[in-house]
Coordinates of C-alpha atoms in Angstrom, one line a residue:
Chain A
M1 CA 10.1 18.3 16.7
L2 CA 12.2 21.5 16.2
K3 CA 12.9 21.7 19.9
D4 CA 14.1 18.1 19.9
R5 CA 16.3 19.0 16.9
T6 CA 18.1 21.6 18.9
E7 CA 18.7 19.0 21.6
G8 CA 20.3 16.7 19.1
G9 CA 17.2 15.4 17.4
V10 CA 16.3 15.6 13.7
I11 CA 13.9 16.9 11.2
Y12 CA 12.8 14.0 9.2
F13 CA 11.8 14.8 5.6
D14 CA 12.3 11.4 4.1
N15 CA 8.8 10.1 4.5
A16 CA 8.4 9.2 0.9
A17 CA 11.0 6.5 1.5
T18 CA 9.4 5.4 4.8
S19 CA 7.6 7.4 7.4
F20 CA 9.1 8.5 10.7
P21 CA 8.1 8.9 13.5
K22 CA 5.3 6.3 13.6
P23 CA 2.3 7.1 15.8
Q24 CA 2.9 5.7 19.3
C25 CA 0.0 3.2 18.9
V26 CA 2.0 1.5 16.1
S27 CA 5.1 0.6 18.2
E28 CA 2.8 -0.4 21.1
A29 CA 0.9 -2.7 18.8
V30 CA 4.1 -4.4 17.6
M31 CA 5.3 -4.7 21.2
H32 CA 2.0 -6.2 22.2
Y33 CA 2.2 -8.9 19.6
M34 CA 5.9 -9.6 20.3
T35 CA 5.4 -9.9 24.1
K36 CA 1.9 -11.1 24.6
I37 CA 0.7 -13.0 21.5
G38 CA 3.7 -14.2 19.4
A39 CA 2.1 -17.2 17.8
N40 CA 1.7 -18.2 14.1
P41 CA -1.8 -17.2 12.8
G42 CA -3.9 -19.9 11.1
R43 CA -1.6 -22.8 11.9
S44 CA -2.9 -24.1 15.2
G45 CA -6.1 -24.0 17.2
H46 CA -4.6 -22.8 20.5
K47 CA -5.6 -19.4 21.9
M48 CA -2.4 -17.5 21.0
S49 CA -2.6 -18.7 17.3
V50 CA -6.2 -17.7 17.1
E51 CA -5.4 -14.3 18.6
A52 CA -2.7 -13.8 16.0
G53 CA -5.2 -14.8 13.3
R54 CA -7.6 -12.2 14.6
I55 CA -5.0 -9.4 14.3
V56 CA -4.3 -10.4 10.7
F57 CA -8.1 -10.4 10.0
K58 CA -8.5 -7.0 11.6
A59 CA -5.6 -5.7 9.5
R60 CA -7.3 -7.1 6.3
K61 CA -10.6 -5.5 7.3
S62 CA -9.0 -2.1 8.0
I63 CA -7.2 -2.1 4.7
A64 CA -10.3 -3.2 2.8
A65 CA -12.2 -0.3 4.4
L66 CA -9.5 2.1 3.4
F67 CA -10.0 1.3 -0.3
G68 CA -13.7 0.7 -0.2
L69 CA -13.4 -3.1 -0.7
R70 CA -16.2 -5.3 0.5
N71 CA -14.4 -8.7 0.8
P72 CA -11.4 -8.4 3.2
M73 CA -10.0 -11.7 1.9
R74 CA -9.1 -9.8 -1.3
V75 CA -6.4 -8.0 0.7
I76 CA -3.2 -10.1 0.1
F77 CA -0.4 -9.1 2.4
T78 CA 3.2 -8.8 1.0
S79 CA 6.4 -7.5 2.4
N80 CA 6.2 -4.2 0.4
A81 CA 4.6 -2.6 -2.6
T82 CA 7.4 -3.9 -4.8
E83 CA 6.4 -7.5 -4.0
A84 CA 2.7 -6.7 -4.6
L85 CA 3.5 -5.1 -8.0
N86 CA 5.6 -8.1 -9.0
M87 CA 2.8 -10.4 -8.0
A88 CA 0.3 -8.5 -10.1
I89 CA 2.5 -7.9 -13.2
L90 CA 4.2 -11.3 -13.4
G91 CA 0.9 -13.0 -12.3
V92 CA -1.3 -11.4 -15.0
L93 CA 0.9 -11.0 -18.1
E94 CA 1.6 -13.9 -20.4
K95 CA 3.4 -14.7 -23.6
G96 CA 2.2 -12.5 -26.4
D97 CA 0.6 -9.9 -24.3
H98 CA 1.0 -6.1 -24.7
A99 CA 1.3 -3.9 -21.6
I100 CA 1.1 -0.1 -21.2
T101 CA 2.9 1.9 -18.5
S102 CA 4.1 5.4 -18.0
S103 CA 7.4 7.4 -17.9
M104 CA 6.7 8.2 -14.2
E105 CA 7.0 4.7 -12.9
H106 CA 9.2 3.5 -10.1
N107 CA 11.6 0.7 -10.8
S108 CA 9.2 -1.6 -8.9
T109 CA 7.0 -1.5 -11.9
I110 CA 9.4 -0.8 -14.8
R111 CA 11.9 -3.4 -13.9
P112 CA 9.6 -6.4 -13.9
L113 CA 8.0 -5.1 -17.1
H114 CA 11.3 -4.5 -18.8
E115 CA 12.5 -8.0 -17.8
M116 CA 9.5 -9.6 -19.4
E117 CA 10.0 -7.5 -22.5
K118 CA 13.7 -8.3 -22.7
K119 CA 12.9 -12.0 -22.5
G120 CA 10.4 -11.7 -25.4
I121 CA 7.4 -12.5 -23.3
I122 CA 5.5 -9.2 -23.7
S123 CA 5.7 -6.0 -25.7
L124 CA 5.6 -2.8 -23.8
S125 CA 4.5 0.8 -24.5
I126 CA 5.8 3.5 -22.2
I127 CA 3.6 6.6 -22.3
Q128 CA 5.4 9.9 -21.9
A129 CA 4.1 12.2 -19.2
D130 CA 4.5 16.0 -19.5
K131 CA 7.2 18.0 -17.7
T132 CA 5.1 18.2 -14.6
G133 CA 4.8 14.4 -14.5
I134 CA 1.1 14.3 -15.4
L135 CA -0.2 11.8 -17.9
D136 CA -2.7 12.5 -20.7
P137 CA -5.3 9.7 -20.5
D138 CA -6.0 10.1 -24.3
K139 CA -2.4 9.1 -25.1
I140 CA -3.0 5.9 -23.1
R141 CA -6.2 5.2 -24.9
K142 CA -4.4 5.6 -28.3
A143 CA -1.7 3.1 -27.3
I144 CA -4.2 0.3 -26.6
R145 CA -3.8 -2.6 -29.1
A146 CA -5.9 -5.8 -29.7
N147 CA -3.5 -7.7 -27.4
T148 CA -3.2 -5.2 -24.6
K149 CA -3.7 -7.1 -21.4
A150 CA -2.8 -4.6 -18.7
I151 CA -2.1 -0.9 -18.0
I152 CA 0.1 -0.3 -15.0
I153 CA 0.2 3.3 -13.6
N154 CA 1.8 5.0 -10.7
H155 CA -1.0 6.8 -8.8
A156 CA 1.3 9.4 -7.2
S157 CA 4.9 10.1 -8.1
N158 CA 7.6 9.3 -5.6
V159 CA 9.7 12.0 -7.3
V160 CA 7.5 15.1 -7.7
G161 CA 4.3 14.1 -5.7
C162 CA 1.9 14.7 -8.6
I163 CA -1.3 12.7 -8.7
Q164 CA -2.5 10.9 -11.9
P165 CA -6.1 11.0 -13.1
I166 CA -6.5 7.3 -12.3
R167 CA -10.3 7.3 -12.4
E168 CA -10.3 8.5 -16.0
I169 CA -7.5 6.0 -17.0
G170 CA -9.4 3.2 -15.2
K171 CA -12.5 4.1 -17.2
I172 CA -10.5 3.7 -20.4
C173 CA -9.4 0.3 -19.2
R174 CA -12.9 -0.8 -18.4
E175 CA -14.2 0.3 -21.8
N176 CA -11.5 -1.7 -23.5
G177 CA -11.5 -4.8 -21.3
V178 CA -7.9 -4.1 -20.1
I179 CA -6.7 -4.9 -16.6
F180 CA -5.9 -1.8 -14.6
I181 CA -3.0 -2.2 -12.1
V182 CA -2.3 0.9 -9.9
D183 CA 0.8 1.5 -7.9
C184 CA -0.5 3.2 -4.7
A185 CA 2.8 3.0 -2.8
Q186 CA 2.9 6.8 -2.5
S187 CA -0.8 7.6 -2.4
A188 CA -2.4 5.1 0.0
G189 CA -3.1 7.0 3.2
I190 CA -2.9 10.4 1.5
V191 CA -5.2 10.4 -1.5
P192 CA -8.7 9.0 -1.0
I193 CA -9.0 5.8 -3.1
D194 CA -12.1 3.8 -3.9
I195 CA -11.1 0.7 -5.7
D196 CA -14.5 0.4 -7.4
Q197 CA -15.2 4.0 -8.2
D198 CA -11.7 4.5 -9.4
N199 CA -12.0 1.6 -11.8
I200 CA -9.0 -0.2 -10.4
D201 CA -8.7 -4.0 -10.8
I202 CA -5.5 -4.6 -8.7
L203 CA -3.7 -2.1 -6.5
A204 CA -0.4 -2.3 -4.7
F205 CA 0.2 -0.4 -1.4
A206 CA 3.1 0.1 1.0
G207 CA 2.3 -0.3 4.7
H208 CA 5.3 1.6 5.9
K209 CA 4.9 5.0 4.2
A210 CA 1.7 7.0 4.6
L211 CA -0.1 4.2 6.4
Y212 CA 2.5 4.5 9.2
G213 CA 3.1 0.8 9.7
P214 CA 6.5 -0.9 10.1
T215 CA 8.8 -1.6 7.2
G216 CA 8.3 -5.0 5.7
T217 CA 4.5 -4.5 5.3
G218 CA 2.5 -3.9 2.1
G219 CA -0.1 -5.6 0.0
M220 CA -1.9 -6.4 -3.2
V221 CA -5.6 -5.6 -3.2
I222 CA -7.9 -7.2 -5.7
A223 CA -11.2 -5.5 -6.6
D224 CA -14.4 -7.3 -5.6
R225 CA -15.5 -7.6 -9.2
F226 CA -12.2 -8.8 -10.6
D227 CA -11.7 -12.6 -11.3
F228 CA -8.7 -13.3 -9.1
K229 CA -8.0 -16.5 -11.0
R230 CA -6.6 -14.3 -13.8
I231 CA -3.6 -13.8 -11.5
K232 CA -1.2 -16.7 -11.3
P233 CA 0.4 -17.1 -7.9
L234 CA 4.2 -16.5 -7.8
K235 CA 4.8 -18.3 -4.5
Y236 CA 3.6 -21.7 -3.5
G237 CA 3.8 -23.3 0.0
G238 CA 2.2 -23.7 3.4
T239 CA -1.1 -21.9 4.1
G240 CA -2.5 -23.8 7.1
S241 CA -5.3 -24.8 4.8
L242 CA -6.0 -28.1 2.8
S243 CA -2.9 -29.5 4.5
D244 CA -3.8 -33.0 3.2
K245 CA -3.2 -31.9 -0.4
I246 CA -0.1 -31.0 -2.2
E247 CA -1.9 -28.6 -4.6
Q248 CA -1.9 -24.9 -3.8
P249 CA -5.4 -23.7 -2.6
D250 CA -7.3 -21.7 -5.2
F251 CA -9.2 -19.5 -2.7
L252 CA -8.3 -16.2 -1.2
P253 CA -6.1 -15.1 0.4
D254 CA -4.4 -18.5 0.6
R255 CA -3.8 -18.7 -3.2
F256 CA -1.3 -15.9 -2.9
E257 CA -0.2 -16.0 0.8
S258 CA 2.2 -18.9 1.4
G259 CA 4.5 -19.0 4.4
T260 CA 4.2 -17.3 7.8
L261 CA 3.0 -13.7 7.6
N262 CA 4.8 -10.8 9.2
V263 CA 2.4 -10.6 12.1
A264 CA 4.5 -8.2 14.1
G265 CA 4.5 -5.8 11.2
L266 CA 0.8 -6.3 10.4
S267 CA 0.0 -5.5 14.1
G268 CA 1.7 -2.2 13.5
L269 CA 0.1 -1.7 10.1
L270 CA -3.4 -2.3 11.6
A271 CA -2.7 0.4 14.3
G272 CA -1.3 2.8 11.6
S273 CA -4.2 2.2 9.2
E274 CA -6.8 2.8 12.0
Y275 CA -4.9 5.8 13.2
I276 CA -5.1 7.6 9.8
R277 CA -8.7 6.4 9.0
H278 CA -10.0 7.9 12.3
R279 CA -8.0 11.1 12.3
D280 CA -10.0 14.3 12.3
G281 CA -11.0 15.1 8.8
G282 CA -9.9 11.7 7.5
I283 CA -7.8 11.1 4.4
E284 CA -9.1 14.2 2.8
R285 CA -7.6 16.4 5.5
I286 CA -4.3 14.6 5.1
L287 CA -4.2 15.4 1.4
E288 CA -4.9 19.1 2.2
H289 CA -2.2 19.2 4.9
K290 CA 0.4 17.7 2.5
T291 CA -0.6 20.0 -0.3
E292 CA -0.4 22.9 2.0
L293 CA 3.1 22.0 3.3
Q294 CA 4.3 21.4 -0.3
K295 CA 3.0 24.8 -1.4
Y296 CA 4.4 26.6 1.7
F297 CA 7.9 25.1 1.3
I298 CA 8.1 25.9 -2.5
Q299 CA 6.8 29.4 -2.1
K300 CA 9.1 30.2 0.8
A301 CA 12.2 28.7 -0.8
E302 CA 11.5 30.4 -4.1
M303 CA 11.3 33.7 -2.2
L304 CA 14.4 33.3 0.0
V305 CA 16.8 30.9 -1.6
E306 CA 18.4 32.5 -4.6
D307 CA 19.3 29.4 -6.7
F308 CA 16.4 27.2 -5.6
C309 CA 15.1 25.3 -8.6
C310 CA 11.9 23.3 -8.1
F311 CA 10.4 20.4 -10.1
S312 CA 7.2 19.9 -8.1
S313 CA 4.0 22.0 -8.4
A314 CA 2.9 24.5 -5.8
Q315 CA -0.5 24.7 -7.3
L316 CA -1.8 21.2 -7.9
P317 CA -3.0 18.8 -5.1
S318 CA 0.0 16.7 -4.1
T319 CA 1.3 14.0 -1.7
G320 CA 3.8 16.4 -0.1
V321 CA 6.8 15.3 -2.1
V322 CA 9.1 18.0 -3.5
A323 CA 11.9 17.5 -5.9
F324 CA 14.4 20.4 -6.1
K325 CA 18.0 21.4 -6.3
L326 CA 20.3 24.4 -5.8
N327 CA 21.9 25.2 -9.0
K328 CA 25.3 26.0 -7.7
F329 CA 25.7 22.7 -5.7
S330 CA 25.5 19.0 -6.3
V331 CA 22.5 17.3 -4.7
S332 CA 24.7 14.8 -2.8
E333 CA 26.7 17.7 -1.3
I334 CA 23.6 19.5 -0.1
A335 CA 22.0 16.3 1.3
Q336 CA 25.2 15.6 3.3
I337 CA 25.3 19.2 4.7
L338 CA 21.6 19.1 5.6
S339 CA 22.1 15.8 7.5
D340 CA 25.4 16.6 9.1
E341 CA 25.1 20.2 10.0
Y342 CA 21.3 20.8 10.3
G343 CA 19.9 17.4 11.3
I344 CA 17.6 17.4 8.3
M345 CA 17.0 14.0 6.7
C346 CA 16.2 13.9 3.0
R347 CA 16.9 11.8 0.0
Q348 CA 19.0 12.8 -3.0
G349 CA 19.6 11.2 -6.4
L350 CA 17.2 9.3 -8.7
H351 CA 14.8 7.8 -6.2
C352 CA 14.7 4.4 -8.0
S353 CA 12.9 6.3 -10.9
P354 CA 15.2 6.9 -13.8
L355 CA 12.4 7.4 -16.3
A356 CA 10.6 9.9 -14.0
H357 CA 13.8 12.0 -13.7
Q358 CA 14.3 11.8 -17.5
T359 CA 10.7 13.1 -17.8
I360 CA 11.2 16.1 -15.6
G361 CA 14.7 16.8 -17.0
T362 CA 16.8 15.9 -14.0
F363 CA 18.6 12.8 -15.3
P364 CA 21.3 11.6 -14.5
E365 CA 22.1 13.7 -11.5
G366 CA 18.7 13.6 -9.9
T367 CA 17.4 16.0 -7.3
L368 CA 17.0 16.5 -3.6
R369 CA 13.6 15.3 -2.3
F370 CA 11.7 16.4 0.7
G371 CA 8.7 14.1 1.6
F372 CA 6.5 15.5 4.4
S373 CA 4.4 13.5 6.8
I374 CA 1.3 14.3 8.9
F375 CA 3.8 15.1 11.8
N376 CA 5.7 17.8 9.9
N377 CA 4.9 21.4 10.3
K378 CA 5.7 24.9 8.9
E379 CA 8.1 25.6 11.7
E380 CA 10.3 22.8 10.5
I381 CA 10.0 24.0 6.9
D382 CA 11.0 27.5 7.9
F383 CA 14.1 26.0 9.5
A384 CA 14.9 24.0 6.4
V385 CA 14.5 27.0 4.1
Q386 CA 16.9 29.0 6.3
A387 CA 19.4 26.1 6.1
L388 CA 19.1 26.0 2.3
K389 CA 19.5 29.8 2.2
S390 CA 22.7 29.6 4.3
I391 CA 24.1 26.8 2.1
S392 CA 23.2 28.7 -1.0
E393 CA 24.9 31.8 0.3
G394 CA 27.9 29.8 1.4
K395 CA 27.2 30.6 5.1
Q396 CA 27.0 27.1 6.6
T397 CA 26.8 26.9 10.4
Chain B
M1 CA -26.1 -29.7 21.4
K2 CA -23.2 -28.1 19.5
A3 CA -22.4 -27.9 15.8
V4 CA -19.2 -26.8 14.0
I5 CA -18.8 -24.9 10.8
L6 CA -15.9 -26.1 8.8
F7 CA -14.0 -23.7 6.4
Y8 CA -11.5 -24.1 3.7
S9 CA -9.3 -21.5 5.3
T10 CA -8.7 -20.3 8.9
N11 CA -9.0 -16.8 7.5
Q12 CA -12.6 -17.5 6.6
A13 CA -13.2 -19.0 10.0
I14 CA -12.0 -15.8 11.7
W15 CA -14.1 -13.7 9.4
A16 CA -17.1 -15.9 10.2
E17 CA -16.5 -15.6 13.9
N18 CA -16.4 -11.8 13.5
E19 CA -19.7 -11.6 11.6
L20 CA -21.5 -14.1 13.8
K21 CA -20.5 -12.2 16.9
S22 CA -21.6 -8.9 15.4
H23 CA -25.0 -10.6 15.0
E24 CA -24.8 -11.6 18.7
L25 CA -24.7 -15.3 17.9
S26 CA -22.9 -17.4 20.5
C27 CA -19.8 -18.9 18.9
R28 CA -16.1 -19.7 19.4
L29 CA -13.1 -20.8 17.4
I30 CA -11.9 -24.3 18.3
S31 CA -9.4 -26.8 16.7
V32 CA -11.1 -28.9 14.0
P33 CA -12.1 -32.2 15.5
R34 CA -9.8 -34.8 13.9
H35 CA -12.7 -37.1 13.0
L36 CA -14.1 -34.4 10.7
S37 CA -11.0 -33.2 8.9
S38 CA -7.3 -33.9 8.6
D39 CA -6.6 -30.2 8.4
C40 CA -4.5 -28.4 11.0
G41 CA -6.6 -25.3 11.5
Y42 CA -9.7 -24.3 13.4
C43 CA -13.4 -24.1 12.9
V44 CA -16.3 -22.2 14.5
Q45 CA -18.4 -23.9 17.1
I46 CA -22.0 -22.8 17.5
D47 CA -25.2 -24.0 19.2
A48 CA -26.8 -26.5 17.0
E49 CA -30.1 -24.7 17.1
D50 CA -28.4 -21.6 15.5
K51 CA -27.4 -23.6 12.4
E52 CA -29.9 -21.9 10.0
K53 CA -29.3 -18.4 11.4
A54 CA -25.5 -18.9 11.0
T55 CA -25.9 -20.2 7.5
D56 CA -28.0 -17.1 6.6
I57 CA -25.4 -14.7 8.0
L58 CA -22.5 -16.4 6.3
T59 CA -24.3 -16.5 2.9
A60 CA -25.4 -12.9 3.2
N61 CA -21.7 -11.9 3.7
K62 CA -20.5 -14.3 1.0
I63 CA -18.2 -16.1 3.5
E64 CA -17.4 -19.5 2.0
F65 CA -17.7 -22.5 4.2
E66 CA -17.3 -26.2 3.6
K67 CA -20.1 -27.6 5.8
I68 CA -21.9 -27.5 9.2
E69 CA -21.6 -30.7 11.3
I70 CA -23.8 -31.5 14.3
L71 CA -21.5 -32.9 17.0

């Protein structure tokens, strides 16, 4: 990657937004579907349609295996984690319900919840995380009321990369009969997740981040034990099933999957999901690699870049997402210099998470964010630290 | 003699095909015969003699199906 950079290529550290590059098998799978299969799954009996259906089924099975789910029909494909979270939140909560969430949420969770609260449909409690972004499960337990229907928690922060104790929070949910919805947009593919052991009822994932699928892929996964009829569908329409009836089917996945699926995207998602599942060392090794890169970057930058100020931990396991700034410069200025003069792609600002930035004390300016992928290495980090050092010392190339 | 297994959803049909094949049962996906259903999807065709075995496999895997019709 570094060699490519010197030849006009880039160092891509914006993987928390979407991963790049994708494994070659992902683009090949998309191309295969686009050029050889092409048909609409589940709508016709011809060979090409059946083949498209088989791809979708394999993708469901792969995602189910990733989260320890037995029934692959409980994987509902959506266009991203945001759509899945909206389906879960708006589908579960009703008039008079109380919901609990955290101060580390992405807008994909906080906006639908806030909208429902503003309209007087629900009441909402937002539990404050500590400065490092970690939640105290006991604070959540204490916020539960008689009418608490659901607790919605971000598994891994898209701002600082910290990982929440979801198993413990899930246990509290089970003990209190509360639905546990987990936003795994940043954790799926990095942190091992077992939907049953982790006490999750519904999880949302993004297919285009750490699962290395194309953009426009994601999903809602419903635990085997959870009564899926407690979730109202948000979309109604054609499913290729019960076509003689005008009622929406009430079985899975058709209850929630109306309209033609993004089969090109799902072909790539299947390839990406299988790629990471069968990588040496599995997901556990990916988490180690990310944690290692995060620690390496923070320690090196703290040592060499004088006004480096970091908001992510170099000690705790993490998803390889680092929020930082250089005190003497604005974050937008640095991001622009990194992109234009060093070919380093990263994201600056608030990362769609105003509450998380308030929590870590970086609102309203926000921070720079490096998000590492399985393809990044220490050589690239060394280059980035040198770039930050030069910027900090006013010695840009 | 052949039989067809009808499903509520084509997703279930593909899942069933996958499981039956993994148990080395001879089967294939075909369009639903019009006299059996007005639906637009497909079903799984098996040998009629495998009806009970197929039922056991589907039940064990909790794959919902509508019915099995001998053709």
